[in-house]
XYZ file of C-alpha atoms in Angstrom:
484
model
C 0.000 0.000 0.000
C 0.980 3.628 -0.380
C 2.136 5.620 2.622
C -0.498 8.229 3.527
C -0.294 11.697 2.069
C 1.257 13.945 4.708
C 0.130 17.254 3.258
C -3.175 18.216 1.625
C -2.867 19.053 -2.052
C -5.152 19.930 -4.895
C -7.973 17.388 -5.293
C -7.660 14.755 -7.988
C -11.058 15.374 -9.561
C -10.963 17.269 -12.838
C -14.168 18.998 -11.781
C -13.414 22.153 -9.802
C -15.828 24.454 -7.977
C -14.788 27.662 -9.654
C -15.484 31.230 -8.576
C -18.407 32.878 -10.287
C -18.246 36.456 -11.571
C -18.522 39.036 -8.809
C -22.027 40.450 -8.362
C -22.500 44.055 -7.232
C -23.781 43.064 -3.802
C -21.203 40.356 -3.188
C -18.741 40.902 -0.356
C -15.340 42.173 -1.549
C -13.668 39.913 1.015
C -13.079 37.262 -1.655
C -11.047 39.661 -3.814
C -7.327 39.283 -3.173
C -5.404 42.567 -3.351
C -7.728 43.733 -6.120
C -6.344 41.173 -8.592
C -7.761 37.689 -7.939
C -11.215 36.413 -7.018
C -10.812 33.517 -4.606
C -12.831 30.336 -5.051
C -13.065 27.214 -2.970
C -10.355 25.823 -0.740
C -8.287 23.119 -2.441
C -6.168 22.118 0.530
C -4.686 23.370 3.777
C -1.857 22.602 6.155
C -0.171 23.999 9.246
C 1.413 26.962 7.465
C -0.557 27.515 4.259
C -3.771 26.957 2.373
C -4.462 26.770 -1.356
C -7.484 28.259 -3.132
C -8.615 28.140 -6.728
C -8.799 31.712 -8.041
C -9.707 33.672 -11.131
C -7.688 36.581 -12.475
C -9.942 39.638 -12.582
C -7.983 41.027 -15.533
C -7.632 37.932 -17.739
C -10.297 35.514 -16.362
C -7.567 32.847 -16.231
C -7.939 30.236 -13.503
C -5.058 29.956 -11.038
C -4.152 28.370 -7.739
C -3.202 30.768 -4.931
C -1.097 29.471 -2.060
C -1.601 31.668 1.012
C 1.263 31.365 3.502
C 0.990 32.549 7.096
C 4.161 34.540 7.848
C 3.933 34.289 11.629
C 3.560 30.504 11.719
C 6.234 30.077 9.061
C 8.685 32.237 11.017
C 8.044 30.363 14.271
C 8.844 27.071 12.540
C 11.968 28.507 10.894
C 10.585 27.749 7.436
C 11.404 31.049 5.717
C 14.367 29.556 3.789
C 12.090 26.804 2.468
C 9.600 29.356 1.123
C 12.354 31.409 -0.514
C 13.892 28.253 -1.993
C 10.555 27.125 -3.432
C 9.922 30.465 -5.123
C 13.461 30.767 -6.479
C 13.507 27.214 -7.858
C 10.130 27.640 -9.576
C 11.289 30.942 -11.053
C 14.356 29.351 -12.594
C 12.426 26.347 -13.926
C 9.152 27.945 -14.996
C 9.668 27.473 -18.734
C 9.536 23.673 -18.648
C 6.085 22.267 -19.525
C 6.228 19.653 -16.755
C 7.149 22.037 -13.930
C 4.281 23.813 -12.166
C 4.492 27.474 -13.166
C 4.507 30.362 -10.728
C 2.950 33.540 -12.098
C 3.213 36.074 -9.316
C 4.327 36.617 -5.728
C 2.545 39.120 -3.507
C 2.892 39.857 0.183
C 1.349 41.789 3.052
C 2.643 42.148 6.602
C 1.000 38.872 7.611
C 0.641 36.781 4.447
C 2.568 35.680 1.332
C 0.575 34.835 -1.788
C 2.023 32.540 -4.451
C -0.070 32.681 -7.618
C 0.535 29.460 -9.523
C -0.680 27.388 -12.429
C -3.839 25.450 -11.568
C -3.279 21.678 -11.704
C -6.916 20.688 -12.148
C -6.158 16.961 -12.223
C -4.870 16.861 -8.646
C -2.139 14.563 -7.327
C -0.922 11.400 -9.009
C -0.970 9.987 -5.462
C -4.774 10.183 -5.432
C -4.996 8.533 -8.841
C -2.843 5.589 -7.722
C -4.601 5.310 -4.364
C -8.039 5.201 -5.997
C -7.179 3.129 -9.076
C -4.341 0.919 -7.892
C -1.481 0.194 -10.259
C -1.412 1.802 -13.690
C -1.071 0.190 -17.094
C 2.547 0.129 -18.203
C 1.899 2.498 -21.121
C 0.275 5.071 -18.822
C 2.983 4.680 -16.180
C 5.666 5.125 -18.840
C 4.110 8.398 -20.042
C 4.109 9.894 -16.531
C 7.635 8.610 -15.954
C 8.830 10.140 -19.239
C 7.422 13.529 -18.242
C 8.990 13.331 -14.777
C 12.377 12.415 -16.230
C 12.111 15.277 -18.730
C 11.423 17.774 -15.936
C 14.170 16.458 -13.651
C 16.712 16.389 -16.480
C 15.976 20.075 -17.007
C 16.216 20.741 -13.253
C 19.593 19.030 -12.997
C 21.004 20.870 -16.004
C 20.003 24.086 -14.246
C 21.874 22.890 -11.159
C 18.710 22.214 -9.131
C 17.921 18.946 -7.319
C 14.310 18.443 -6.215
C 15.063 16.124 -3.246
C 11.422 15.292 -2.496
C 10.134 13.415 -5.542
C 7.001 11.475 -4.563
C 3.435 11.069 -5.903
C 2.091 13.713 -3.492
C 4.334 16.325 -5.151
C 3.469 15.347 -8.725
C 0.284 16.954 -10.018
C -1.774 16.628 -13.201
C -3.240 19.380 -15.348
C -6.677 19.113 -16.943
C -5.175 17.292 -19.951
C -3.498 14.753 -17.672
C 0.059 16.050 -18.101
C 2.413 15.713 -15.147
C 3.527 18.829 -13.263
C 6.381 18.688 -10.749
C 5.591 20.836 -7.707
C 6.678 21.583 -4.143
C 10.291 22.729 -4.475
C 10.513 23.666 -0.796
C 13.203 21.038 -0.176
C 15.032 21.601 -3.459
C 18.749 22.380 -3.597
C 19.962 25.331 -5.660
C 23.470 25.603 -7.170
C 24.584 27.923 -4.371
C 23.637 25.298 -1.728
C 26.465 22.957 -2.703
C 29.766 22.575 -0.905
C 32.971 23.334 -2.807
C 33.025 19.624 -3.744
C 29.715 20.023 -5.562
C 28.001 17.742 -3.040
C 24.975 18.375 -0.821
C 24.830 17.627 2.878
C 21.324 18.355 4.200
C 19.180 15.277 4.867
C 15.600 15.793 3.695
C 12.754 14.108 1.861
C 10.162 11.425 2.625
C 11.681 8.188 4.065
C 10.010 5.713 1.692
C 11.345 7.680 -1.315
C 14.699 8.846 0.081
C 18.079 7.555 -1.133
C 20.173 5.605 1.423
C 23.108 8.041 1.318
C 20.734 10.868 2.295
C 19.263 8.806 5.139
C 22.816 8.075 6.338
C 23.583 11.831 6.498
C 26.503 11.529 4.065
C 27.427 14.146 1.472
C 25.531 13.262 -1.678
C 24.894 14.110 -5.311
C 21.411 15.659 -5.539
C 20.812 14.329 -9.053
C 21.656 10.765 -7.995
C 19.354 11.127 -4.976
C 16.565 12.166 -7.361
C 17.377 9.099 -9.496
C 16.667 6.852 -6.511
C 13.332 8.578 -5.891
C 12.453 8.115 -9.571
C 13.055 4.387 -9.162
C 10.662 4.254 -6.210
C 8.101 6.298 -8.155
C 8.234 4.010 -11.195
C 7.830 0.977 -8.924
C 4.771 2.611 -7.294
C 3.204 3.410 -10.674
C 3.551 -0.193 -11.859
C 2.955 -2.060 -8.583
C 0.498 0.209 -6.783
C 2.543 0.239 -3.563
C 6.006 1.280 -2.372
C 8.943 -1.166 -2.586
C 10.193 -0.392 0.933
C 7.612 -0.251 3.698
C 7.754 -1.097 7.386
C 5.991 0.336 10.426
C 9.385 0.385 12.163
C 11.472 3.120 10.554
C 14.824 1.469 11.387
C 13.750 -1.782 9.730
C 12.617 0.139 6.656
C 16.026 1.822 6.437
C 17.672 -1.601 6.580
C 15.497 -2.766 3.690
C 16.442 0.315 1.682
C 20.161 -0.167 2.306
C 19.953 -3.906 1.631
C 17.899 -3.636 -1.588
C 15.310 -5.789 0.146
C 12.214 -5.741 -2.071
C 10.427 -7.955 -4.595
C 8.846 -7.315 -7.970
C 5.241 -8.386 -8.604
C 5.092 -10.757 -11.564
C 3.161 -8.338 -13.802
C 6.004 -5.814 -14.111
C 7.883 -6.400 -17.374
C 11.559 -7.347 -17.415
C 12.701 -4.102 -19.124
C 10.890 -2.022 -16.491
C 12.326 -4.203 -13.710
C 15.818 -3.629 -15.066
C 15.427 0.156 -14.936
C 13.960 0.087 -11.422
C 16.678 -2.275 -10.183
C 19.445 -0.035 -11.522
C 17.819 3.110 -10.108
C 17.413 1.482 -6.681
C 21.129 0.793 -6.361
C 22.220 1.683 -2.790
C 25.614 2.746 -4.147
C 25.206 6.201 -5.770
C 28.458 5.737 -7.713
C 26.999 2.814 -9.687
C 23.348 3.892 -9.580
C 21.718 4.563 -12.931
C 21.552 8.259 -13.764
C 18.435 9.910 -15.106
C 20.307 10.662 -18.332
C 21.051 6.944 -18.743
C 17.358 6.135 -18.289
C 16.532 8.191 -21.377
C 18.725 5.915 -23.517
C 16.854 2.689 -22.664
C 14.477 1.071 -25.169
C 11.704 0.825 -22.587
C 11.836 4.575 -21.910
C 11.939 5.496 -25.607
C 8.935 3.330 -26.490
C 5.974 5.435 -27.660
C 7.914 8.567 -26.773
C 6.943 11.619 -28.784
C 9.837 14.000 -29.318
C 7.573 16.919 -28.491
C 6.852 15.400 -25.065
C 10.470 14.946 -23.990
C 11.953 18.400 -23.510
C 15.013 18.300 -21.262
C 16.409 21.305 -23.165
C 13.479 23.670 -23.345
C 15.642 26.654 -24.250
C 18.553 26.893 -26.604
C 21.878 27.623 -24.911
C 22.017 31.244 -26.040
C 18.516 31.815 -24.651
C 19.149 30.219 -21.287
C 18.904 33.330 -19.183
C 17.285 33.769 -15.802
C 14.582 35.898 -17.375
C 14.018 35.516 -21.129
C 14.450 38.163 -23.739
C 12.099 39.700 -26.231
C 8.503 38.655 -26.714
C 8.596 35.823 -24.173
C 9.286 38.040 -21.160
C 6.558 38.057 -18.511
C 6.306 40.071 -15.328
C 7.672 37.183 -13.305
C 10.730 36.902 -15.555
C 12.026 40.103 -13.951
C 11.825 38.714 -10.441
C 15.550 39.047 -9.815
C 15.851 42.389 -11.588
C 13.031 44.339 -9.978
C 12.788 45.667 -6.435
C 9.139 44.573 -6.361
C 10.327 40.966 -6.519
C 13.021 41.208 -3.855
C 12.487 37.853 -2.126
C 14.581 38.868 0.850
C 11.850 41.376 1.703
C 9.154 38.725 2.097
C 10.160 38.276 5.723
C 11.077 41.006 8.177
C 14.756 40.625 8.971
C 18.036 42.389 8.270
C 17.943 43.158 4.584
C 20.895 41.816 2.650
C 22.777 44.184 0.370
C 21.986 44.184 -3.339
C 22.514 46.414 -6.351
C 22.086 46.334 -10.118
C 24.057 47.791 -12.979
C 24.217 47.922 -16.744
C 27.428 46.472 -18.129
C 29.689 47.351 -21.023
C 30.459 43.652 -21.600
C 28.374 40.549 -22.329
C 26.493 38.628 -19.641
C 29.203 35.989 -19.761
C 31.814 38.732 -19.502
C 30.230 40.036 -16.305
C 30.380 36.593 -14.725
C 33.957 35.979 -15.888
C 35.009 39.308 -14.381
C 33.271 38.473 -11.090
C 34.983 35.063 -11.022
C 38.388 36.643 -11.624
C 37.798 39.147 -8.814
C 36.644 36.402 -6.478
C 39.635 34.172 -7.179
C 42.042 37.097 -6.726
C 40.486 38.044 -3.380
C 40.372 34.491 -2.040
C 36.650 33.789 -2.426
C 35.334 30.281 -3.068
C 33.795 30.324 -6.545
C 30.644 28.354 -7.400
C 29.427 28.429 -10.978
C 26.141 27.594 -12.710
C 26.059 25.680 -15.992
C 24.623 28.523 -18.099
C 27.663 30.803 -17.457
C 25.522 33.771 -16.394
C 25.613 33.111 -12.670
C 28.392 32.887 -10.095
C 28.423 32.725 -6.293
C 31.418 34.026 -4.328
C 31.820 32.861 -0.719
C 34.221 33.908 2.018
C 33.744 33.347 5.728
C 30.028 33.411 6.417
C 29.164 35.642 3.475
C 28.012 34.586 -0.002
C 27.657 37.147 -2.789
C 25.847 36.193 -5.995
C 26.404 37.916 -9.352
C 23.892 37.170 -12.117
C 23.724 38.821 -15.538
C 21.139 38.778 -18.313
C 20.849 40.277 -21.779
C 17.267 41.572 -21.694
C 17.346 42.809 -25.278
C 20.184 42.834 -27.753
C 22.945 45.063 -26.462
C 21.377 45.629 -23.043
C 23.079 43.617 -20.305
C 21.763 44.107 -16.788
C 23.504 42.477 -13.837
C 22.492 42.027 -10.244
C 24.824 41.582 -7.295
C 23.372 40.570 -3.942
C 24.345 39.059 -0.606
C 22.313 35.853 -0.262
C 23.925 34.655 2.944
C 25.582 36.675 5.671
C 25.778 36.899 9.440
C 27.869 39.889 10.430
C 27.016 43.218 8.807
C 30.626 44.465 8.999
C 31.911 41.310 7.323
C 29.264 41.586 4.589
C 30.171 45.240 3.979
C 33.884 44.457 3.684
C 33.406 41.664 1.149
C 30.800 43.699 -0.738
C 33.158 46.646 -1.120
C 35.988 44.434 -2.382
C 33.835 42.992 -5.172
C 32.168 46.308 -6.073
C 35.515 48.059 -6.550
C 36.719 45.228 -8.771
C 33.625 45.415 -11.005
C 33.860 49.169 -11.617
C 35.746 48.856 -14.911
C 32.905 46.894 -16.579
C 30.037 48.979 -15.129
C 28.398 51.424 -17.523
C 25.868 52.741 -15.002
C 24.424 51.703 -11.660
C 20.670 51.053 -11.220
C 19.160 53.350 -13.858
C 18.502 51.006 -16.783
C 16.216 48.649 -14.855
C 13.512 51.338 -14.850
C 14.048 51.893 -18.587
C 13.681 48.175 -19.302
C 10.472 48.014 -17.266
C 9.185 51.010 -19.273
C 9.800 49.108 -22.500
C 8.219 45.875 -21.304
C 5.121 47.182 -19.607
C 4.383 50.573 -21.212
C 5.763 50.972 -24.742
C 5.362 47.432 -26.035
C 1.659 46.922 -25.140
C 0.770 50.220 -26.864
C 2.002 49.039 -30.273
C 1.227 45.304 -30.568
C 0.984 45.367 -34.372
C 2.451 48.713 -35.289
C 5.920 50.156 -35.343
C 8.964 48.181 -34.289
C 8.869 49.105 -30.620
C 12.109 47.271 -29.946
C 13.907 49.558 -32.399
C 12.244 52.597 -30.830
C 13.207 51.440 -27.367
C 16.770 50.690 -28.471
C 17.106 54.209 -29.859
C 15.852 55.679 -26.580
C 18.193 53.472 -24.627
C 21.184 54.373 -26.800
C 20.496 58.051 -26.153
C 20.452 57.344 -22.442
C 23.647 55.332 -22.783
C 25.420 58.166 -24.590
C 24.164 60.665 -22.009
C 25.470 58.547 -19.146
C 28.757 57.946 -20.929
C 29.209 61.668 -21.550
C 28.416 62.447 -17.932
C 31.035 59.975 -16.825
C 33.498 61.103 -19.523
C 33.360 57.653 -21.119
C 33.474 56.788 -24.804
C 30.239 54.801 -25.447
C 31.890 52.898 -28.275
C 34.513 51.392 -25.987
């Protein structure tokens, strides 16, 4: 049997009780910050509740997660909330990752506006229907592997893969959710390994249970093996009312296959459930097996959703949404979601490419004795010294416009933070064209100019001309040649 769901999620029924249009005499209490009309409660827990909602502006149906700040702070869960938002932001362009549309906050609540997964949890589907047909199980598994491959290439490990965290949209497509326990690139030690034990015991890799340093991607591989077993068998491979005995079964590979699971599927599960992470099958290796490739449509398997030159934090051009600017707009400063000492941050326009900004930051960090942690897309670097970590991230918003953000993401002593901050800032000066100003100009282009001319003049060219004038003005003020 399946272990019970430990946290309420969206219901599995495709039928949802949706909000009806607001009548004149209806109480305004169901209108959230003037933007969303709240419908029925989908689920609730100790720290949050989830409602279906309708956008007043677009009529689009959403799910709104309402988080209680006070309860979250008492439980020390603020980092988990920040991690969930940041991971979803970085992964939002994959079709099998639940999308986050907006983050809003008041003094007492945080509101995460997300894609509505009308099909509910896969957990509920398995619990109600028992095991799935192999073809159906393979399709869900293919979509999960596609999403996790994308996560891992972005340097993110989920670390809590289980049916309760895998949702379905109204078409029955899988959506990976709940990134609260995920690991971001900046969470790794200098060895590239993780060290925090987390996850759900029945789905957790043995090296994580043993509190050893571990590879997050290999830990996710183990969880995928358990998930595939559950899809095909209808119950978990390792289960015991005594937690110590269950851990022994996990470490000893002590489980049996029901006779209806095919040999090719058994082979994949067996290799994924290898207690030794060094010899465990990787998710990339799974994609090369005949069983995985069977009936696979190329359009469904999208581990590389974006081409390498488009792999920015936010995207450029027509695909930019409001949430794409989360790390480049004060409105989306995640550190301000909770009341605590605000970490330092600043933004600047650069006279070099996004990659050039990161290379310069790396060179400064290495020269000053910082530990350097890189991200695969070459537009992100974390510099750590003592108890302070400074992140530099750059993005080309439109051709020729590179905006970079530098922020302290971890720090204890304000004096120490200030010292390290000053060292890096001084080193970056030679590639900085201007501090701060261009972010407002970019926002003007995205949210004011562009919507006014959807089918008319080339607004990008108009905006570029305006921006070049600003660039020349700033260069002249600073006695800089803009062509340098």
